[in-house]
């Protein structure tokens, strides 16, 4: 029930894994096509209604497409920037002393970033130059580059239980499962007939992975039998931009789509749609669950709004 | 790419998985996952399927197609991957097709152990394929013929073009030199013939003078025709010129208009930048070198990464100035590089917090096993107070639970009635089959008043007996009597539970059960003795 308006169009929202009342929003000017970008760090106010309090914000030369909080340092943020750079921000330092690092290795826009939640020492970035790169905070250059996809890689996600396994979703209509100890991908899941925009692992069953695609559907796969999806969730009117599994419930998922809605799903039930929120007036691009507070969710979109609400209540407030 | 190495530099996690060179024997940290893993003790994230021969055959047919052979190897791999072939199957198909270079690439890269796998080498391999194919005796004549044919193609095309032009030129010259004079003389002969014919009818006077006059007349006529034609051409050319000039004038006007508009806009954006921006507009398109999907606007060129340092300093415009409606003004020369070359990353102020799905580690995990949906209110508040890691907010609001932790009681009951089977699966994730679409009913609480339950049961059973008629056809013959018996008891238990919990949810579940054809709520299968006649 907290709302805030950002000056730029929202691309991604992430709750902090350290502070339950803190979240960061990645935004880009002019819908991310051209212009600057900004990372906002908000804090939830003590009142149930009202605007989010901005703690700090960082400007970038190009739009920020995604961000990830560090799991090892409570104040560090990794931003995926559209000019191909990966920037490290410290929210404890003022903006003139930021960014701490700017890694310029990708040759195209960096579209996704994910921090390793189990080992907490590395992160991966997904880029439109068809590669995925593995980084560590203390190294000046990437540790590894994974180049197998035939088209833009839109997202990466670490497995919540296996510290070396991650998955990448790409515009070549496949999801690849990688192991950082292997030279190439260990599994190729041709999940959809259209581009796959996002993938996420189930937090309670490390063999389940969800994919969202331009074909308006979300599919849940078991990597042990990936020929047939466990569930295919339809209901969105346009391409589904993100899908996230709940950190508190095994079967609960949340998705956002270009049809401007955020939907909640339970993929084990026949009629899987358990909630639909229509609060955005433009493409809904980012959603996130709060890992520390059960039921608290946030969403952002191209209408420059950031909503934080409790699942089951009205996002725009009573 | 110099920083790559085949083995990850991440130090092995404490108690984490051992590092192996191959994909074998990757033991997950939590040992209880082995129950659902495939028979061989491999990682579950690897293809464990055997190579499907039919898929390999299809792939070989695909790869043997001449058109496919002309496409880059990378595209071929990607097509097969999209069709659902595993890596092993694709490699096997490439191995079998008489084209050794694509199969040589993956093994080479694997042995090299580089993180960069097939793709970067394959574009180079495409260019190199002619060379290795000539040196290495490839598999038989087809490839040589293909090679020869491919080589021939190029020369062949050049030859053909040359031949055609030469023949065209030759024919033109020949026509000019020989055909046209012949044609002219023939025409003259015909004309003379006509003249002769006319003369026979009226007054035959074959005099040289008359013939000369006739010839002169025809020549004059021809000359006048030629003159007319050339005059028409001149007129048309003049007209074209005039049109061109008009066109050019219009273009010039438009250009001047656009320039003036641009100037006006730039004036709006700030006079100081005007000079610099007009320079950029005129140099135009230098940033086309960036392979970029984004469109570039003439006014605001996306700066090259290299040029950022070389750019002359100019005062950055504030982003608040009025901008054209379709494009928000932005700072092109914003410097977002790190201000200090190697700034120390400060130590974290708080310890990492464990995740709710890790279970067993967290202080709040006491409620993890059972209570997803409900009754976490009080637990949460107190646990958060205990687990607070220095958030000042918490210090102020000592006893009040933050608003975003309070549960709306409406949600907790409705949404996660099904949460309990979810809780079962947390504890025993892998002992249930992976494909689980059926709703497993929870264990019913003990019946307090058996008579009431019995009384309620009877009318319910009659109602359900009436329903199986439409459903019988759809799912008929599916279940054995034993299964039916089990489902009968399940259904009765469920109904008992519903009736004891207030019966609110009765209707919806009964409806959903009645319409469900597959899945656990097989009301259609419930057949009691008296209703067996159905």
mmCIF file with all atom_site columns, N, CA and C in Angstrom, chain A residues 105-131:
data_model
loop_
_atom_site.group_PDB
_atom_site.id
_atom_site.type_symbol
_atom_site.label_atom_id
_atom_site.label_alt_id
_atom_site.label_comp_id
_atom_site.label_asym_id
_atom_site.label_entity_id
_atom_site.label_seq_id
_atom_site.pdbx_PDB_ins_code
_atom_site.Cartn_x
_atom_site.Cartn_y
_atom_site.Cartn_z
_atom_site.occupancy
_atom_site.B_iso_or_equiv
_atom_site.pdbx_formal_charge
_atom_site.auth_seq_id
_atom_site.auth_comp_id
_atom_site.auth_asym_id
_atom_site.auth_atom_id
_atom_site.pdbx_PDB_model_num
ATOM 1  N N  . UNK A 1 105 ? 32.759 -5.011  -19.801 1.00 0.00 ? 105 UNK A N  1
ATOM 2  C CA . UNK A 1 105 ? 33.222 -6.151  -20.615 1.00 0.00 ? 105 UNK A CA 1
ATOM 3  C C  . UNK A 1 105 ? 32.192 -6.588  -21.628 1.00 0.00 ? 105 UNK A C  1
ATOM 4  N N  . UNK A 1 106 ? 30.940 -6.470  -21.274 1.00 0.00 ? 106 UNK A N  1
ATOM 5  C CA . UNK A 1 106 ? 29.924 -6.868  -22.236 1.00 0.00 ? 106 UNK A CA 1
ATOM 6  C C  . UNK A 1 106 ? 29.922 -5.888  -23.398 1.00 0.00 ? 106 UNK A C  1
ATOM 7  N N  . UNK A 1 107 ? 29.659 -6.416  -24.577 1.00 0.00 ? 107 UNK A N  1
ATOM 8  C CA . UNK A 1 107 ? 29.672 -5.556  -25.755 1.00 0.00 ? 107 UNK A CA 1
ATOM 9  C C  . UNK A 1 107 ? 28.282 -5.050  -26.109 1.00 0.00 ? 107 UNK A C  1
ATOM 10 N N  . UNK A 1 108 ? 27.295 -5.549  -25.427 1.00 0.00 ? 108 UNK A N  1
ATOM 11 C CA . UNK A 1 108 ? 25.936 -5.068  -25.643 1.00 0.00 ? 108 UNK A CA 1
ATOM 12 C C  . UNK A 1 108 ? 25.312 -4.817  -24.278 1.00 0.00 ? 108 UNK A C  1
ATOM 13 N N  . UNK A 1 109 ? 24.019 -4.453  -24.310 1.00 0.00 ? 109 UNK A N  1
ATOM 14 C CA . UNK A 1 109 ? 23.335 -4.111  -23.067 1.00 0.00 ? 109 UNK A CA 1
ATOM 15 C C  . UNK A 1 109 ? 23.341 -5.297  -22.094 1.00 0.00 ? 109 UNK A C  1
ATOM 16 N N  . UNK A 1 110 ? 23.513 -4.988  -20.837 1.00 0.00 ? 110 UNK A N  1
ATOM 17 C CA . UNK A 1 110 ? 23.422 -6.011  -19.799 1.00 0.00 ? 110 UNK A CA 1
ATOM 18 C C  . UNK A 1 110 ? 21.989 -5.999  -19.310 1.00 0.00 ? 110 UNK A C  1
ATOM 19 N N  . UNK A 1 111 ? 21.338 -7.122  -19.436 1.00 0.00 ? 111 UNK A N  1
ATOM 20 C CA . UNK A 1 111 ? 19.903 -7.116  -19.183 1.00 0.00 ? 111 UNK A CA 1
ATOM 21 C C  . UNK A 1 111 ? 19.518 -7.783  -17.878 1.00 0.00 ? 111 UNK A C  1
ATOM 22 N N  . UNK A 1 112 ? 20.372 -8.606  -17.325 1.00 0.00 ? 112 UNK A N  1
ATOM 23 C CA . UNK A 1 112 ? 20.002 -9.295  -16.097 1.00 0.00 ? 112 UNK A CA 1
ATOM 24 C C  . UNK A 1 112 ? 21.221 -9.492  -15.223 1.00 0.00 ? 112 UNK A C  1
ATOM 25 N N  . UNK A 1 113 ? 20.971 -9.519  -13.915 1.00 0.00 ? 113 UNK A N  1
ATOM 26 C CA . UNK A 1 113 ? 22.060 -9.780  -12.975 1.00 0.00 ? 113 UNK A CA 1
ATOM 27 C C  . UNK A 1 113 ? 21.466 -10.520 -11.796 1.00 0.00 ? 113 UNK A C  1
ATOM 28 N N  . UNK A 1 114 ? 22.217 -11.492 -11.271 1.00 0.00 ? 114 UNK A N  1
ATOM 29 C CA . UNK A 1 114 ? 21.734 -12.238 -10.119 1.00 0.00 ? 114 UNK A CA 1
ATOM 30 C C  . UNK A 1 114 ? 22.915 -12.560 -9.226  1.00 0.00 ? 114 UNK A C  1
ATOM 31 N N  . UNK A 1 115 ? 22.702 -12.422 -7.930  1.00 0.00 ? 115 UNK A N  1
ATOM 32 C CA . UNK A 1 115 ? 23.753 -12.673 -6.958  1.00 0.00 ? 115 UNK A CA 1
ATOM 33 C C  . UNK A 1 115 ? 23.565 -14.053 -6.373  1.00 0.00 ? 115 UNK A C  1
ATOM 34 N N  . UNK A 1 116 ? 24.670 -14.741 -6.147  1.00 0.00 ? 116 UNK A N  1
ATOM 35 C CA . UNK A 1 116 ? 24.604 -16.112 -5.657  1.00 0.00 ? 116 UNK A CA 1
ATOM 36 C C  . UNK A 1 116 ? 24.106 -16.111 -4.220  1.00 0.00 ? 116 UNK A C  1
ATOM 37 N N  . UNK A 1 117 ? 22.963 -16.726 -3.937  1.00 0.00 ? 117 UNK A N  1
ATOM 38 C CA . UNK A 1 117 ? 22.406 -16.650 -2.580  1.00 0.00 ? 117 UNK A CA 1
ATOM 39 C C  . UNK A 1 117 ? 22.982 -17.684 -1.628  1.00 0.00 ? 117 UNK A C  1
ATOM 40 N N  . UNK A 1 118 ? 23.682 -18.698 -2.161  1.00 0.00 ? 118 UNK A N  1
ATOM 41 C CA . UNK A 1 118 ? 24.198 -19.727 -1.267  1.00 0.00 ? 118 UNK A CA 1
ATOM 42 C C  . UNK A 1 118 ? 25.659 -19.479 -0.938  1.00 0.00 ? 118 UNK A C  1
ATOM 43 N N  . UNK A 1 119 ? 26.455 -19.231 -1.959  1.00 0.00 ? 119 UNK A N  1
ATOM 44 C CA . UNK A 1 119 ? 27.869 -19.009 -1.679  1.00 0.00 ? 119 UNK A CA 1
ATOM 45 C C  . UNK A 1 119 ? 28.180 -17.548 -1.430  1.00 0.00 ? 119 UNK A C  1
ATOM 46 N N  . UNK A 1 120 ? 27.346 -16.685 -1.925  1.00 0.00 ? 120 UNK A N  1
ATOM 47 C CA . UNK A 1 120 ? 27.398 -15.273 -1.571  1.00 0.00 ? 120 UNK A CA 1
ATOM 48 C C  . UNK A 1 120 ? 28.664 -14.574 -1.990  1.00 0.00 ? 120 UNK A C  1
ATOM 49 N N  . UNK A 1 121 ? 29.388 -15.128 -2.924  1.00 0.00 ? 121 UNK A N  1
ATOM 50 C CA . UNK A 1 121 ? 30.645 -14.468 -3.266  1.00 0.00 ? 121 UNK A CA 1
ATOM 51 C C  . UNK A 1 121 ? 30.730 -14.100 -4.735  1.00 0.00 ? 121 UNK A C  1
ATOM 52 N N  . UNK A 1 122 ? 29.719 -14.419 -5.514  1.00 0.00 ? 122 UNK A N  1
ATOM 53 C CA . UNK A 1 122 ? 29.820 -14.198 -6.952  1.00 0.00 ? 122 UNK A CA 1
ATOM 54 C C  . UNK A 1 122 ? 28.451 -13.834 -7.497  1.00 0.00 ? 122 UNK A C  1
ATOM 55 N N  . UNK A 1 123 ? 28.476 -13.293 -8.699  1.00 0.00 ? 123 UNK A N  1
ATOM 56 C CA . UNK A 1 123 ? 27.217 -12.998 -9.359  1.00 0.00 ? 123 UNK A CA 1
ATOM 57 C C  . UNK A 1 123 ? 27.397 -13.203 -10.854 1.00 0.00 ? 123 UNK A C  1
ATOM 58 N N  . UNK A 1 124 ? 26.272 -13.374 -11.537 1.00 0.00 ? 124 UNK A N  1
ATOM 59 C CA . UNK A 1 124 ? 26.297 -13.571 -12.986 1.00 0.00 ? 124 UNK A CA 1
ATOM 60 C C  . UNK A 1 124 ? 25.496 -12.455 -13.643 1.00 0.00 ? 124 UNK A C  1
ATOM 61 N N  . UNK A 1 125 ? 25.910 -12.128 -14.852 1.00 0.00 ? 125 UNK A N  1
ATOM 62 C CA . UNK A 1 125 ? 25.200 -11.113 -15.614 1.00 0.00 ? 125 UNK A CA 1
ATOM 63 C C  . UNK A 1 125 ? 24.815 -11.693 -16.964 1.00 0.00 ? 125 UNK A C  1
ATOM 64 N N  . UNK A 1 126 ? 23.654 -11.278 -17.448 1.00 0.00 ? 126 UNK A N  1
ATOM 65 C CA . UNK A 1 126 ? 23.153 -11.724 -18.741 1.00 0.00 ? 126 UNK A CA 1
ATOM 66 C C  . UNK A 1 126 ? 23.109 -10.523 -19.674 1.00 0.00 ? 126 UNK A C  1
ATOM 67 N N  . UNK A 1 127 ? 23.545 -10.725 -20.899 1.00 0.00 ? 127 UNK A N  1
ATOM 68 C CA . UNK A 1 127 ? 23.668 -9.575  -21.787 1.00 0.00 ? 127 UNK A CA 1
ATOM 69 C C  . UNK A 1 127 ? 23.104 -9.884  -23.164 1.00 0.00 ? 127 UNK A C  1
ATOM 70 N N  . UNK A 1 128 ? 22.791 -8.844  -23.892 1.00 0.00 ? 128 UNK A N  1
ATOM 71 C CA . UNK A 1 128 ? 22.294 -8.993  -25.243 1.00 0.00 ? 128 UNK A CA 1
ATOM 72 C C  . UNK A 1 128 ? 23.392 -9.368  -26.226 1.00 0.00 ? 128 UNK A C  1
ATOM 73 N N  . UNK A 1 129 ? 24.620 -9.487  -25.762 1.00 0.00 ? 129 UNK A N  1
ATOM 74 C CA . UNK A 1 129 ? 25.658 -9.961  -26.659 1.00 0.00 ? 129 UNK A CA 1
ATOM 75 C C  . UNK A 1 129 ? 25.757 -11.475 -26.628 1.00 0.00 ? 129 UNK A C  1
ATOM 76 N N  . UNK A 1 130 ? 24.698 -12.146 -26.215 1.00 0.00 ? 130 UNK A N  1
ATOM 77 C CA . UNK A 1 130 ? 24.560 -13.603 -26.192 1.00 0.00 ? 130 UNK A CA 1
ATOM 78 C C  . UNK A 1 130 ? 25.401 -14.289 -25.136 1.00 0.00 ? 130 UNK A C  1
ATOM 79 N N  . UNK A 1 131 ? 26.018 -13.538 -24.245 1.00 0.00 ? 131 UNK A N  1
ATOM 80 C CA . UNK A 1 131 ? 26.883 -14.204 -23.271 1.00 0.00 ? 131 UNK A CA 1
ATOM 81 C C  . UNK A 1 131 ? 26.367 -13.985 -21.861 1.00 0.00 ? 131 UNK A C  1
#
